[in-house]
Amino acid sequence: MPSRRAAEEDGPVVRVSSQGVTVVALLADPDAPTDIAQRMARILPERLAEKAGRGRRFDVTVVSEPFTSGTEDPPTLMRRIMDRGSAEDWDIVVALTDLPLHSHGRKIVVDLSHEHGLALLSLPSLGGLRLQTRARRAVEEAVLGLAGPQATEAEGPARSQPLPGPFAGRLAPVHPGPVGEEETADLRYVVSGPRGDLRVLLGMVRANRPWRLVSGLSKALAAALATGAVATLDSTTWSLSGALSAPRLVIAMVGSVGLMIGWLIVDGELWHRSTEGSPEARQRARLYNTSTVLTVGLGVLVCYVGLMVVNLVWALFILNGRVFASMTGTPLHATEYVTLSWFVASVATVAGALGSGLESDEAIRAAAYSTREKERRHMLEGDHGD
């Protein structure tokens, strides 16, 4: 890794290229991490220069590569990042992945190597809200910590200086964690406890982008939309929707959504079964399965709301108040429109669950998971086959 050390042999490492510019590479996994890295790279040089002060300058480049392919072991990933950076004219390498990383039963936020100018950031550990902002702040703090302190700062090894920002906070469940003596990293931040688990879980769901389920299950949606269009014209459906109370409509909604979720998970073989018997492996399996249920559940809810809106628009366009009143004995008012659309959405969701059986397992997985998560599951399936 081409870098420059401070004048004192035992002092902190200060990384500046020969041209007086610190070259920062954002090594990002494809898909969401690359998108996040490209957006932050537009403003990162200016923000880093402003925070570093003393006239320091930074040049930021984005490299999109699947550096986590085939493994999720943090020490292995750090060695890959070090090997990749040693072949380039980079002073600092910050790697971003949307895989959750684990070590000693803890979820890793970031691994730092001040000696080699490396950082490995796990995006799910930043949570599911304001991810772009949190990721940018995390990268800023990591780069500033690796680049070395200003001349006016207190002397001492860089690794002894904790990072501020998203890595420290009275209400945040982020704190330093243990690092093995043989590992490349010399400083690690982790999340732990219930709040930390929730933070990582939300980040995993965010990485899977559950809204993609809507466009990813075209055959299931076609079956649901066709069923809804026909059911809206059926006088029996009019009578049933008018006879159902609000609690029963809620039960119908929960039942249909639950059926859709269960069918997609079973039919698409989305449930993760750990072959290891260790408590850490079981905890990891629970985390993955919970994120799967939440991802699919949110996607199905989006589909349900969309079906309800489409059915409502269709009913407003096609229904005749006089015919509706003659068949049901009830005037066609706003309440009847909403009740009918609500009930038809439940019926259509059940039809969509059946229609999802026409989708391939690969299509379901593509709709439910991020690119890194799909590769991880392919790797696990290969291990099971061996």
XYZ file of C-alpha atoms in Angstrom:
386
model
C 0.000 0.000 0.000
C 1.717 3.219 -1.076
C 1.616 5.566 1.909
C 3.750 7.961 3.934
C 4.586 7.611 7.620
C 5.148 10.408 10.086
C 8.647 11.539 10.861
C 8.653 9.847 14.290
C 9.059 6.079 13.967
C 6.630 5.383 16.797
C 4.227 8.180 15.918
C 0.895 8.004 14.135
C 0.664 7.073 10.473
C -0.137 9.990 8.158
C -1.131 8.900 4.645
C -0.467 11.457 1.936
C 0.611 10.746 -1.622
C 3.710 12.308 -3.124
C 1.554 14.964 -4.775
C 0.141 16.033 -1.416
C -3.228 14.414 -2.106
C -4.589 11.460 -0.119
C -6.027 8.947 -2.594
C -9.073 7.156 -1.193
C -10.607 4.144 -2.942
C -14.160 3.067 -2.142
C -14.161 -0.661 -2.942
C -17.857 -1.547 -3.115
C -19.771 -4.750 -3.703
C -22.047 -4.509 -6.765
C -25.650 -3.358 -6.504
C -26.631 -1.252 -3.466
C -23.110 -0.716 -1.999
C -21.872 0.589 -5.348
C -24.850 2.955 -5.630
C -24.184 4.287 -2.134
C -20.456 4.694 -2.820
C -21.033 6.558 -6.086
C -23.459 8.998 -4.491
C -21.175 9.798 -1.562
C -18.082 10.106 -3.799
C -19.537 13.275 -5.348
C -19.255 15.243 -2.126
C -16.727 13.222 -0.116
C -13.505 15.004 -1.228
C -14.848 18.410 -0.235
C -16.204 17.191 3.108
C -12.993 15.340 3.960
C -10.859 18.375 3.127
C -13.089 20.600 5.239
C -12.956 18.273 8.244
C -9.233 17.476 7.958
C -8.183 21.125 7.667
C -4.538 22.217 7.304
C -4.946 22.416 3.533
C -5.196 18.651 3.099
C -6.748 17.348 -0.108
C -8.422 14.057 -0.966
C -9.089 12.257 -4.224
C -11.923 9.682 -4.060
C -12.440 6.905 -6.592
C -15.116 4.183 -6.655
C -14.298 0.607 -7.650
C -17.198 -1.837 -7.988
C -16.047 -5.428 -7.406
C -17.604 -8.498 -5.699
C -14.828 -8.703 -3.124
C -17.031 -10.718 -0.710
C -17.709 -13.458 -3.285
C -17.461 -16.905 -1.694
C -16.828 -15.798 1.877
C -18.139 -13.677 4.735
C -15.136 -14.196 7.025
C -13.857 -10.747 8.136
C -10.129 -11.680 8.327
C -10.302 -13.195 4.827
C -12.054 -10.104 3.494
C -9.462 -7.791 5.054
C -6.670 -9.800 3.406
C -8.466 -9.522 0.061
C -8.797 -5.770 0.475
C -5.108 -5.478 1.404
C -4.052 -7.517 -1.642
C -6.301 -5.455 -3.899
C -4.997 -2.167 -2.537
C -1.336 -3.183 -2.746
C -1.613 -3.375 -6.537
C -2.921 0.194 -6.861
C -1.732 3.711 -6.100
C -4.167 4.117 -3.219
C -3.375 5.528 0.201
C -6.619 4.369 1.875
C -9.125 1.678 0.905
C -12.636 1.627 2.398
C -14.628 -1.466 1.420
C -18.431 -1.478 1.600
C -20.596 -4.602 1.639
C -24.276 -5.268 2.267
C -23.541 -8.585 3.984
C -23.856 -8.728 7.791
C -20.443 -9.629 9.237
C -19.915 -11.536 12.491
C -17.040 -12.203 14.857
C -17.069 -13.845 18.289
C -20.870 -13.684 18.410
C -20.951 -9.948 17.672
C -22.094 -8.082 14.579
C -19.304 -6.033 13.029
C -19.840 -2.406 12.072
C -16.333 -1.685 10.797
C -12.860 -3.239 10.845
C -9.904 -0.842 10.622
C -6.232 -1.441 9.895
C -4.225 1.714 10.507
C -0.990 0.018 9.489
C -2.281 -0.772 6.004
C -4.854 2.018 5.614
C -7.848 -0.309 5.299
C -11.460 -0.212 6.464
C -14.229 -2.791 5.995
C -17.734 -1.412 6.550
C -20.825 -3.632 6.895
C -23.778 -1.527 5.750
C -26.543 -3.546 7.526
C -24.968 -2.655 10.880
C -25.819 1.011 10.191
C -29.562 0.245 10.366
C -32.371 0.600 7.878
C -33.039 4.362 8.072
C -31.029 7.215 6.547
C -28.543 4.664 5.230
C -26.907 6.992 2.720
C -26.220 9.638 5.351
C -25.016 7.145 7.946
C -22.765 5.392 5.445
C -21.239 8.692 4.331
C -20.542 9.746 7.903
C -19.060 6.341 8.703
C -16.762 6.511 5.685
C -15.728 10.061 6.576
C -14.753 9.072 10.112
C -12.940 5.956 8.911
C -10.924 7.888 6.303
C -10.019 10.676 8.715
C -8.978 8.137 11.318
C -6.821 6.222 8.834
C -5.350 9.319 7.180
C -3.751 10.354 10.443
C -4.244 13.272 12.857
C -3.489 16.908 12.155
C -0.297 18.424 13.426
C -2.142 20.136 16.262
C -3.615 16.938 17.620
C -2.199 15.011 20.542
C 0.577 12.568 19.722
C 0.051 8.857 20.070
C -0.667 5.797 17.983
C -3.592 6.282 15.601
C -5.127 3.027 16.670
C -5.561 4.326 20.205
C -7.842 7.117 19.085
C -11.524 6.105 18.985
C -13.596 7.280 16.076
C -16.362 9.829 16.716
C -19.518 10.225 14.660
C -21.606 7.100 14.070
C -19.123 4.901 15.956
C -19.571 6.614 19.281
C -22.671 7.833 20.981
C -24.403 7.513 24.295
C -27.588 6.135 22.730
C -25.976 4.077 19.951
C -25.260 0.371 20.595
C -21.864 0.640 18.869
C -18.663 0.013 20.811
C -15.138 -1.382 20.285
C -14.882 -5.155 20.043
C -12.103 -7.746 20.380
C -9.693 -8.307 17.493
C -7.581 -11.455 17.150
C -3.809 -11.065 17.251
C -3.398 -12.707 13.838
C -5.973 -10.491 12.112
C -5.133 -7.648 9.756
C -7.505 -5.290 11.582
C -6.210 -3.459 14.655
C -9.489 -1.766 15.652
C -13.033 -3.096 15.421
C -16.438 -1.629 16.197
C -19.387 -3.939 16.818
C -23.042 -3.848 17.817
C -24.472 -6.129 20.461
C -27.558 -6.609 22.573
C -31.209 -6.416 21.487
C -30.883 -2.899 20.056
C -27.848 -3.940 18.075
C -29.618 -7.027 16.726
C -32.600 -4.889 15.704
C -30.301 -2.400 14.007
C -28.611 -5.112 11.926
C -31.935 -6.781 11.151
C -33.415 -3.567 9.791
C -30.252 -3.016 7.793
C -30.524 -6.493 6.254
C -34.146 -5.886 5.280
C -33.162 -2.532 3.783
C -30.374 -4.210 1.804
C -32.848 -6.748 0.393
C -35.068 -3.867 -0.812
C -38.460 -5.539 -0.253
C -40.271 -3.183 -2.636
C -38.627 -5.053 -5.531
C -40.965 -7.967 -4.803
C -43.718 -6.052 -6.597
C -41.946 -6.089 -9.955
C -40.160 -9.381 -9.403
C -43.264 -11.588 -9.178
C -44.964 -10.735 -12.452
C -46.934 -13.978 -12.812
C -48.266 -13.841 -9.264
C -49.302 -10.209 -9.711
C -50.985 -10.991 -13.027
C -53.058 -13.696 -11.322
C -53.948 -11.334 -8.466
C -54.944 -8.467 -10.755
C -57.062 -10.725 -12.969
C -58.818 -12.199 -9.942
C -59.471 -8.749 -8.504
C -60.906 -7.446 -11.772
C -63.340 -10.371 -12.044
C -64.271 -10.409 -8.355
C -65.139 -6.702 -8.440
C -67.869 -7.458 -11.009
C -69.357 -10.407 -9.113
C -72.595 -9.735 -7.213
C -71.761 -12.489 -4.706
C -68.599 -10.602 -3.807
C -70.691 -7.452 -3.339
C -72.957 -9.231 -0.880
C -70.087 -10.878 1.026
C -68.124 -7.664 1.409
C -71.197 -5.850 2.699
C -71.952 -8.611 5.207
C -68.446 -8.757 6.675
C -67.666 -6.695 9.757
C -64.411 -4.777 10.117
C -62.797 -7.462 12.366
C -63.558 -10.141 9.779
C -62.117 -8.007 7.011
C -58.952 -7.625 9.095
C -58.816 -11.403 9.628
C -59.245 -11.956 5.890
C -56.436 -9.505 5.193
C -54.045 -11.055 7.742
C -54.875 -14.551 6.549
C -54.317 -13.793 2.877
C -51.075 -11.900 3.511
C -49.831 -14.668 5.804
C -50.676 -17.289 3.187
C -48.785 -15.351 0.529
C -45.725 -14.946 2.770
C -45.684 -18.619 3.753
C -46.186 -19.807 0.189
C -43.333 -17.671 -1.159
C -40.927 -18.790 1.567
C -41.765 -22.495 1.186
C -42.091 -22.564 -2.598
C -38.975 -20.457 -3.130
C -36.997 -22.420 -0.500
C -36.076 -19.193 1.263
C -35.802 -20.701 4.751
C -32.219 -20.966 5.972
C -31.228 -24.178 7.780
C -27.863 -24.135 9.496
C -25.765 -27.304 9.262
C -23.649 -26.172 12.208
C -24.711 -26.850 15.770
C -22.957 -23.948 17.469
C -25.012 -21.275 19.258
C -23.489 -18.616 16.978
C -24.591 -20.528 13.856
C -28.118 -20.933 15.226
C -28.265 -17.241 16.111
C -27.100 -16.362 12.615
C -29.744 -18.638 11.075
C -32.452 -16.945 13.164
C -31.226 -13.550 12.000
C -31.314 -14.552 8.336
C -34.750 -16.164 8.627
C -36.200 -13.183 10.469
C -34.888 -10.849 7.785
C -36.433 -13.128 5.142
C -39.859 -13.048 6.801
C -39.727 -9.260 7.200
C -38.481 -8.725 3.644
C -41.160 -10.916 2.080
C -43.794 -9.577 4.479
C -43.116 -5.946 3.608
C -43.082 -6.786 -0.081
C -46.417 -8.602 0.162
C -47.937 -5.699 2.118
C -46.855 -3.308 -0.631
C -48.510 -5.628 -3.162
C -51.665 -5.795 -1.019
C -51.976 -2.023 -0.762
C -51.349 -1.726 -4.492
C -54.084 -4.281 -5.223
C -56.500 -2.432 -2.979
C -55.843 0.857 -4.777
C -56.177 -0.738 -8.221
C -59.412 -2.464 -7.200
C -60.805 0.798 -5.831
C -60.061 2.642 -9.072
C -61.561 -0.211 -11.091
C -64.700 -0.240 -8.919
C -65.119 3.543 -9.249
C -64.918 3.204 -12.989
C -67.068 0.124 -13.601
C -69.734 -0.172 -10.881
C -73.245 1.171 -11.343
C -74.996 2.372 -8.207
C -78.455 1.345 -9.360
C -77.396 -2.201 -10.247
C -75.386 -2.527 -7.018
C -78.368 -1.408 -4.895
C -80.759 -3.794 -6.685
C -78.453 -6.763 -6.030
C -77.424 -5.991 -2.440
C -80.193 -3.748 -1.135
C -77.541 -1.240 -0.076
C -76.812 2.129 -1.728
C -73.380 2.414 -3.296
C -71.541 4.972 -1.176
C -67.866 5.575 -0.331
C -67.968 2.989 2.481
C -69.152 0.284 0.089
C -66.402 1.119 -2.384
C -63.705 0.843 0.309
C -65.143 -2.335 1.859
C -65.448 -4.025 -1.521
C -61.900 -3.058 -2.561
C -60.540 -4.248 0.786
C -62.249 -7.633 0.551
C -61.337 -8.109 -3.114
C -57.670 -7.334 -2.302
C -57.693 -10.258 0.162
C -59.242 -12.584 -2.409
C -56.777 -11.432 -5.066
C -53.817 -11.937 -2.709
C -54.790 -15.581 -2.223
C -54.925 -15.953 -6.001
C -51.520 -14.283 -6.195
C -50.108 -16.827 -3.754
C -51.321 -19.616 -6.004
C -49.993 -17.779 -9.051
C -46.545 -17.498 -7.468
C -46.272 -21.259 -7.944
C -45.712 -20.499 -11.620
C -42.608 -18.467 -10.767
C -39.227 -20.195 -10.735
C -37.336 -20.492 -7.454
C -34.629 -18.263 -8.920
C -37.180 -15.561 -9.765
C -38.526 -15.595 -6.209
C -35.031 -15.369 -4.735
C -34.085 -12.592 -7.123
C -37.143 -10.633 -5.980
C -36.547 -11.278 -2.278
C -32.787 -10.902 -1.816
C -29.922 -8.575 -2.543
C -27.149 -9.674 -4.888
C -24.742 -10.516 -2.044
C -27.383 -12.449 -0.135
C -28.223 -14.550 -3.208
C -24.540 -15.373 -3.698
C -24.196 -16.286 -0.027
C -27.120 -18.702 -0.275
C -25.736 -20.229 -3.465
C -22.462 -20.789 -1.625
C -24.251 -22.455 1.288
C -26.197 -24.710 -1.080
C -22.915 -25.750 -2.688
C -21.445 -26.574 0.714
C -24.502 -28.677 1.549
C -24.178 -30.507 -1.756
C -20.581 -31.421 -0.954
